[in-house]
CSV table of C-alpha atoms in Angstrom, one decimal:
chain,number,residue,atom,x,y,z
A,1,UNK,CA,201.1,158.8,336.7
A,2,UNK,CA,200.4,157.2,333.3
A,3,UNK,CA,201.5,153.7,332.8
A,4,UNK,CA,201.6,150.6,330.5
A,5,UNK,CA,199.9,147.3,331.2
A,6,UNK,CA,195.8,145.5,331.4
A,7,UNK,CA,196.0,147.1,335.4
A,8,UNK,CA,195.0,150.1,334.3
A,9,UNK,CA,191.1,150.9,335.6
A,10,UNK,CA,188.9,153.0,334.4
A,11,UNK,CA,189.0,156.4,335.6
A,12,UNK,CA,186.1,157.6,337.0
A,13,UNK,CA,186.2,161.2,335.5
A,14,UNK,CA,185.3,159.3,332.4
A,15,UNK,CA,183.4,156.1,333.8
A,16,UNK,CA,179.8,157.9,333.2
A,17,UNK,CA,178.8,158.4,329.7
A,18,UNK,CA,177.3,162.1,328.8
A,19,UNK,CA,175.0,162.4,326.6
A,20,UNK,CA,175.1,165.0,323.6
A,21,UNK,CA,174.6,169.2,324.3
A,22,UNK,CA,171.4,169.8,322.9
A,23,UNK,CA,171.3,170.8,318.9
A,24,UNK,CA,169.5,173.8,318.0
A,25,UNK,CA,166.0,173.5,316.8
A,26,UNK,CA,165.1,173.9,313.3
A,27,UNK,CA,164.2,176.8,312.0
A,28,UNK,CA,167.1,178.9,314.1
A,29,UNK,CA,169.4,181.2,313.1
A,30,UNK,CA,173.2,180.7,313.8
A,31,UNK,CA,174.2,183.6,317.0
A,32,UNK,CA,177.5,183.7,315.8
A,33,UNK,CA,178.5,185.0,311.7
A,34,UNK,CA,181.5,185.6,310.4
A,35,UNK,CA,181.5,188.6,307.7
A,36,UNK,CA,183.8,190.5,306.3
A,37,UNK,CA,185.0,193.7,306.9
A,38,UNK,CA,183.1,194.9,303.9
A,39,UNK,CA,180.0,194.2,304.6
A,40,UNK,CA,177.8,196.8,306.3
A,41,UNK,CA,176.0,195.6,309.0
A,42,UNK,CA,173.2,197.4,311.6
A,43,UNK,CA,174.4,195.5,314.9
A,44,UNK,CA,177.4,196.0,316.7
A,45,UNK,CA,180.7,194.5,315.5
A,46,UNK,CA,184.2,193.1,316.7
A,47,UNK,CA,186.3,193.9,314.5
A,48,UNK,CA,190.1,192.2,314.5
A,49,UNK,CA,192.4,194.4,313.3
A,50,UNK,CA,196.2,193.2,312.0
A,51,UNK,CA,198.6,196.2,312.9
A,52,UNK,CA,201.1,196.6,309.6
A,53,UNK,CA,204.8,196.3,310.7
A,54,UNK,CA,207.9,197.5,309.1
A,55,UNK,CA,209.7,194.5,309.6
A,56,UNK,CA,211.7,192.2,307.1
A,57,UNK,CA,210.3,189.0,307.9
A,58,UNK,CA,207.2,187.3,305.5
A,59,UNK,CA,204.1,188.3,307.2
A,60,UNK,CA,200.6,185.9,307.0
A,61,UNK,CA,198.2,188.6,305.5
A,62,UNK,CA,194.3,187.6,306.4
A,63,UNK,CA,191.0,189.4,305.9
A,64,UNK,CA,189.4,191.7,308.1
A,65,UNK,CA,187.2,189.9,310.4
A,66,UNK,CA,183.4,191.1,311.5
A,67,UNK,CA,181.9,189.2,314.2
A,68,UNK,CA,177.9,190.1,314.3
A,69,UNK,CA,175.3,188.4,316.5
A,70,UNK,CA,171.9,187.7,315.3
A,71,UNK,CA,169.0,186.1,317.0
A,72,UNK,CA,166.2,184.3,315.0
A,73,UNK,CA,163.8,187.1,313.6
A,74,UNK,CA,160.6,187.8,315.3
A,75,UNK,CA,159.4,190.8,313.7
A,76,UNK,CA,155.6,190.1,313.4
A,77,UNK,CA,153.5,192.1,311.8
A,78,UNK,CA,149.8,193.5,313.4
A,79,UNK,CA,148.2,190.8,311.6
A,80,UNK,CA,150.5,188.1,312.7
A,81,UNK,CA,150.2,189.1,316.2
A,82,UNK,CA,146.5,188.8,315.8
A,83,UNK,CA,146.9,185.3,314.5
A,84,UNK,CA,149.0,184.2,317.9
A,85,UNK,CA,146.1,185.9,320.0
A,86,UNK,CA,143.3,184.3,318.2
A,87,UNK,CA,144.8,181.0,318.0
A,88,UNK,CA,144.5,181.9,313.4
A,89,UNK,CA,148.1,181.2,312.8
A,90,UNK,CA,149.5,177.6,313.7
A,91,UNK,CA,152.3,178.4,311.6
A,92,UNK,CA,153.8,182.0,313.9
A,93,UNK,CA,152.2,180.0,316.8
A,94,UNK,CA,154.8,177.3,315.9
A,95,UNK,CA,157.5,179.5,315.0
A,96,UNK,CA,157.3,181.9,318.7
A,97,UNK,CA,157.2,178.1,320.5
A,98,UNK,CA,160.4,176.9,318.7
A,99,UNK,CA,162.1,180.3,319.8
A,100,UNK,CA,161.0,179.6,323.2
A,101,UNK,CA,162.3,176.3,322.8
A,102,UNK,CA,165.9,177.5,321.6
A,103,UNK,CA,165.6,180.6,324.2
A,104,UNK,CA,165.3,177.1,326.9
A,105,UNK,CA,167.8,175.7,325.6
A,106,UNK,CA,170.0,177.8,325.3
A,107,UNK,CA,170.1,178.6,329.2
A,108,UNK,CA,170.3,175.2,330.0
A,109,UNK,CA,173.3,174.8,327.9
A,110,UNK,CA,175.4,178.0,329.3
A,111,UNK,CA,177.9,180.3,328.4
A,112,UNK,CA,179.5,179.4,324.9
A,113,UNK,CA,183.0,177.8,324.8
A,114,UNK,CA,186.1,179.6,323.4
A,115,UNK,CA,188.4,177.2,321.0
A,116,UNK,CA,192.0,178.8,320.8
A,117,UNK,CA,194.1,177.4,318.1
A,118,UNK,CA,197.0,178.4,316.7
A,119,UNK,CA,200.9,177.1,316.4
A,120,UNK,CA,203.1,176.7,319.1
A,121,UNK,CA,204.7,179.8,320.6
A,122,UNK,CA,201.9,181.7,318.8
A,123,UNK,CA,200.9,183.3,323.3
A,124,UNK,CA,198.1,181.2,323.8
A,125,UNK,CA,198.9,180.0,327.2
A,126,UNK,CA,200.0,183.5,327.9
A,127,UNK,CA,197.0,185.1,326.8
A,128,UNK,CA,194.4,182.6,328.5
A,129,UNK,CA,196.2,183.0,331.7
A,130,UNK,CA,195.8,186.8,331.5
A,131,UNK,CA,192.1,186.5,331.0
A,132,UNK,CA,192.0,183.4,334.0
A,133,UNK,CA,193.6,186.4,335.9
A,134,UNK,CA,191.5,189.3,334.9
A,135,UNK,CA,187.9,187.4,335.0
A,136,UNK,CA,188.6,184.6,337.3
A,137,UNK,CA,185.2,184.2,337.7
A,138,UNK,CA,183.8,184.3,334.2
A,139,UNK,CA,186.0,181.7,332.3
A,140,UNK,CA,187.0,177.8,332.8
A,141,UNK,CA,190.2,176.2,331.2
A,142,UNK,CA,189.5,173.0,330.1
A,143,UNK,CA,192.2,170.4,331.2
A,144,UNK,CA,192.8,167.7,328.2
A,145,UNK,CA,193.6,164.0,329.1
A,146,UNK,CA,197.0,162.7,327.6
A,147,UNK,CA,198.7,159.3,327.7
A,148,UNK,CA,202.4,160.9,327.8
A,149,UNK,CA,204.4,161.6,330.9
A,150,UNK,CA,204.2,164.8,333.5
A,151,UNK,CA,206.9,167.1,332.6
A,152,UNK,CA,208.8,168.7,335.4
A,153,UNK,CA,206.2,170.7,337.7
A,154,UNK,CA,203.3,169.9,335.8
A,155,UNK,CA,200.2,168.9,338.2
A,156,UNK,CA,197.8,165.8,337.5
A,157,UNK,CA,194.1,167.2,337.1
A,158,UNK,CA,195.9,171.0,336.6
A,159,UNK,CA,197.7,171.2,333.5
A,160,UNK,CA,196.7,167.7,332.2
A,161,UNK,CA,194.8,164.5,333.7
A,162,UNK,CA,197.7,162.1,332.8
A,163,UNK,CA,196.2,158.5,332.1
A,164,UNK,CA,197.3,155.6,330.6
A,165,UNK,CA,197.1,154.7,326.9
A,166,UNK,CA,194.6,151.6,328.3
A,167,UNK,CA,192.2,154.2,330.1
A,168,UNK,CA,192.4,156.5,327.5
A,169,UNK,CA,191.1,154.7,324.2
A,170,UNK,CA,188.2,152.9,326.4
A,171,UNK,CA,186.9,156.4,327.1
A,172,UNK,CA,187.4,156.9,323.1
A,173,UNK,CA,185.7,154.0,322.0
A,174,UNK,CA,182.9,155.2,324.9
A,175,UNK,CA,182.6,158.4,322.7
A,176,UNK,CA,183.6,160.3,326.3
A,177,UNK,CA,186.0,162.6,324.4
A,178,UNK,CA,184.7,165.9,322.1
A,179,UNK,CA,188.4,165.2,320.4
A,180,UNK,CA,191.7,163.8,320.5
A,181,UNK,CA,194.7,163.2,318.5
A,182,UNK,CA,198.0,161.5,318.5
A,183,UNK,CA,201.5,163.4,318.4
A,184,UNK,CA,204.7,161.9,318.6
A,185,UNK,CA,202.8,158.1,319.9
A,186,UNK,CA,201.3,159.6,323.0
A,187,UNK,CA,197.5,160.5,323.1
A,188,UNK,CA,195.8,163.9,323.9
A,189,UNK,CA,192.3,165.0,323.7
A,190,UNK,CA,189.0,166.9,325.8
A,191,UNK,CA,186.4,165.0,327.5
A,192,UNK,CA,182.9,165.7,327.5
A,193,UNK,CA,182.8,165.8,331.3
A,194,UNK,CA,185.8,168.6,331.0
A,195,UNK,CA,183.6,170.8,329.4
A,196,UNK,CA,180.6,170.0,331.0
A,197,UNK,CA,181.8,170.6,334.5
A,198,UNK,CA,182.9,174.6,333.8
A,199,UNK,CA,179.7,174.8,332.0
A,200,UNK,CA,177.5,173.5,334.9
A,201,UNK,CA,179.5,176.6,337.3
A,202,UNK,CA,178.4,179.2,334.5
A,203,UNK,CA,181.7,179.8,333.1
A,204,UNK,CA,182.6,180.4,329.7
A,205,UNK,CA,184.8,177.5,328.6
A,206,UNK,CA,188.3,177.7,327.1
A,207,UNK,CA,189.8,175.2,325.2
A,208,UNK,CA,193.0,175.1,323.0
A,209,UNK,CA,192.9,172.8,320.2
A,210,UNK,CA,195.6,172.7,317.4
A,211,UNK,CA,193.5,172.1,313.9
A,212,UNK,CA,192.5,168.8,313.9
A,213,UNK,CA,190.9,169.4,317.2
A,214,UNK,CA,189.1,172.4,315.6
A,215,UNK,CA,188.1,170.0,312.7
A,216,UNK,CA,186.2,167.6,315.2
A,217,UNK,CA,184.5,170.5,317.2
A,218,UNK,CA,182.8,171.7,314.5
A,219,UNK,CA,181.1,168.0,314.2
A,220,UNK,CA,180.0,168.2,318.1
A,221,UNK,CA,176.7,170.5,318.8
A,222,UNK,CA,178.9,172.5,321.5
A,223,UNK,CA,178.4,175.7,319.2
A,224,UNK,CA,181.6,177.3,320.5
A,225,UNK,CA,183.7,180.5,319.1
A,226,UNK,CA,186.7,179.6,317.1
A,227,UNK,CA,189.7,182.3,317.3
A,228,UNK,CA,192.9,181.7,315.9
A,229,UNK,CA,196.2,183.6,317.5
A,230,UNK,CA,199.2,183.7,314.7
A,231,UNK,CA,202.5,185.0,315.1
A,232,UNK,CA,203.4,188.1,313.0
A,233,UNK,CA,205.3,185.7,310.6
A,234,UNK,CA,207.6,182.2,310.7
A,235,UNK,CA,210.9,184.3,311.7
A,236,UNK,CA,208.9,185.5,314.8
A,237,UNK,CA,207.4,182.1,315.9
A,238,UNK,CA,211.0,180.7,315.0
A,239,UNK,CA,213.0,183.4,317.3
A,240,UNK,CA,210.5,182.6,320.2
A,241,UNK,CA,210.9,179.0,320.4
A,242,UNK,CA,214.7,179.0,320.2
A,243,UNK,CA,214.6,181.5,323.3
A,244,UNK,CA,212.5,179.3,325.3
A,245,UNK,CA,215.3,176.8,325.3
A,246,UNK,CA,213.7,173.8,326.1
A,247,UNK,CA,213.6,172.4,322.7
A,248,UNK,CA,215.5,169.9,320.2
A,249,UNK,CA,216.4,171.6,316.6
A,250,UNK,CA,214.0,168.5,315.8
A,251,UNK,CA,211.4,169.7,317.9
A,252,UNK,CA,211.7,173.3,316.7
A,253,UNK,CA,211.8,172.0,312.9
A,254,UNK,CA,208.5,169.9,313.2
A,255,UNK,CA,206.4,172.9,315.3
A,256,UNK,CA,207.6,175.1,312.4
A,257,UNK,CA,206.4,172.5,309.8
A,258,UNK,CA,203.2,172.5,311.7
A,259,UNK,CA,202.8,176.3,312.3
A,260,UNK,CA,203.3,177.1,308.5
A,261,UNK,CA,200.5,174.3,307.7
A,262,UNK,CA,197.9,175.6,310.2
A,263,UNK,CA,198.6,179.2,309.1
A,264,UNK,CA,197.6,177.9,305.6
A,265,UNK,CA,194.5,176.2,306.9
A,266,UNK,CA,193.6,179.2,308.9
A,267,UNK,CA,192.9,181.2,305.7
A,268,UNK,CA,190.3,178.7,304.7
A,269,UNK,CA,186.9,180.7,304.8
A,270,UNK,CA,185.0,179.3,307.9
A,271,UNK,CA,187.1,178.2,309.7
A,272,UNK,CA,187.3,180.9,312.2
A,273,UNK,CA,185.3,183.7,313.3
A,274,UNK,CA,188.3,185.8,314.5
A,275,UNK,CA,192.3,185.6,313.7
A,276,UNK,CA,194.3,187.5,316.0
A,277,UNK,CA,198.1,188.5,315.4
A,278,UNK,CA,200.0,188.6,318.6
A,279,UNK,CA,202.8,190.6,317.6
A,280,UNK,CA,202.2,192.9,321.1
A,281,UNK,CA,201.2,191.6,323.6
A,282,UNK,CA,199.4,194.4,324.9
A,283,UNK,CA,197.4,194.9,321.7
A,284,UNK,CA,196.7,190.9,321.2
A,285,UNK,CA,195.0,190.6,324.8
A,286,UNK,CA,192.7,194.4,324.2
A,287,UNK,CA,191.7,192.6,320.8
A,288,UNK,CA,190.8,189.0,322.4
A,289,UNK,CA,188.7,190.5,325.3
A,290,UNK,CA,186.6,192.7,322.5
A,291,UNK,CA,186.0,189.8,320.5
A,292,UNK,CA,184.6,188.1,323.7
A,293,UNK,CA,183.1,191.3,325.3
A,294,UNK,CA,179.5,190.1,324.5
A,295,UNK,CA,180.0,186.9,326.0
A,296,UNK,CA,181.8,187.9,329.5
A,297,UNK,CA,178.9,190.7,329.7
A,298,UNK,CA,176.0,187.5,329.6
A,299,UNK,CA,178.1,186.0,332.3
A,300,UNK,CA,178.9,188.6,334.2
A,301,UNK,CA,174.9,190.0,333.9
A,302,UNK,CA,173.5,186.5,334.8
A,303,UNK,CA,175.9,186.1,337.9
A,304,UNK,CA,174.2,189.4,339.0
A,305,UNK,CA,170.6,187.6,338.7
């Protein structure tokens, strides 16, 4: 249970300092580019599609979203071949070593991590349990810290490792968090151990972070996908938080505020390699699992090994 107050010791889920995933080497290729629907491209594609409704609410109209993957390039010629096998080309013998080296490297760090973002009410929760469900054995949620209070039935270590504010910011100043953020005075934010720990059980990673979060990720070396689930418009989100009944007309007012400011940053070019609309269910959960098709497959092949 969090509390107030110098008694508050170190917890030792953050007492040993991690050091930094591995960056890629130079010379590498990103795997994951985001192109636009336009754009005609020889390897496979995810495509995210946004179903048009007949509705009368505003809808949040976004691009067309292509995911590609691409490896570093290692079409050698006959000649540069040669040059490998006849020790003539330090430069191609340099070039097939650092693909090694990021082929290493990248096994050692395991399965990419997922970030989910989006506002409040967007299905998040609901979708990631569905996938927890369906492929219990591929992915990992990854449980934040927070300094606030359990609410009623939440589980320490389950749905959040609840520490104090004391605990918290020595693990912050230890650089032992990938990112945190305060809302409404109490602390939140992902360890390094967090993600580490699904990582090291060859799991693929999910963590939901509102933008801010998503701002500091991109500054880590993690090299995670970034997917964004929007409501089909404001009215929506707005309908869906009144019927869960649990919050204030304050509380509703500032996760509105905050969902029309995300959906505004969403649009920046980027940001995210994939925006899905959850306006069905159904639809929003097929379209999540083929953006991440390629990445269960690797874990699902390398489980087999």
């Amino acid at each position: 249970m969090p509390h107030s107050g110098s008694n508050c010791e170190l917890n030792p889920r953050l007492a040993t300092p991690l050091s930094p995933a591995p960056s890629s080497p130079p010379g590498t290729t990103p795997i994951i580019t985001t192109w636009y629907h336009h754009h005609h491209h020889h390897h496979h594609h995810y495509h995210h599609y946004h179903r048009h409704h007949h509705r009368h609410h505003h809808h949040y109209h976004h691009h067309h979203v292509t995911l590609a993957t691409r490896a570093p390039s290692l079409a050698l010629s006959e000649e540069e071949s040669a040059g490998i096998n006849n020790n003539n080309s330090s430069g191609v013998k340099q070039m097939f070593r650092l693909f090694s080296l990021w082929r290493l490297l990248q096994g050692m760090m395991g399965p990419r991590p997922v970030v989910l973002s989006g506002p409040s009410g967007a299905g998040k929760s609901t979708l990631v349990k569905r996938l927890m469900q369906e492929y219990a054995d591929v992915f990992g949620f990854s449980v934040s810290h927070t300094t606030r209070n359990p609410r009623a039935g939440e589980v320490d270590g389950k749905d959040y490792h609840f520490v104090c504010r004391e605990e918290m910011e020595k693990g912050i100043l230890a650089d032992e968090f990938i990112e945190h953020a305060e809302f409404s005075g109490n602390l939140y934010g992902t360890s390094k151990k967090a993600v580490e720990v699904i990582r090291d059980h060859n799991q693929i990673c999910i963590l939901d972070l509102d933008i801010q979060g998503v701002r500091s990720m991109k500054r880590t070396t993690l090299n995670p996908l970034y997917l964004s689930i929007h409501p089909p418009s404001i009215e929506a989100l707005e309908e869906r938080l009144r019927g869960r009944k649990t919050e204030s007309e304050e509380s509703i007012q500032k996760r509105l505020a905050a969902a029309r400011a995300d959906l505004e940053i969403s649009k920046e070019p980027g940001i995210f390699d994939a925006v899905i609309i959850n306006d069905d269910l159904d639809e929003a959960y097929n379209k999540l699992k083929d953006v991440l098709s390629e990445e269960i497959q690797k874990v699902q092949a390398s489980k087999k090994n």
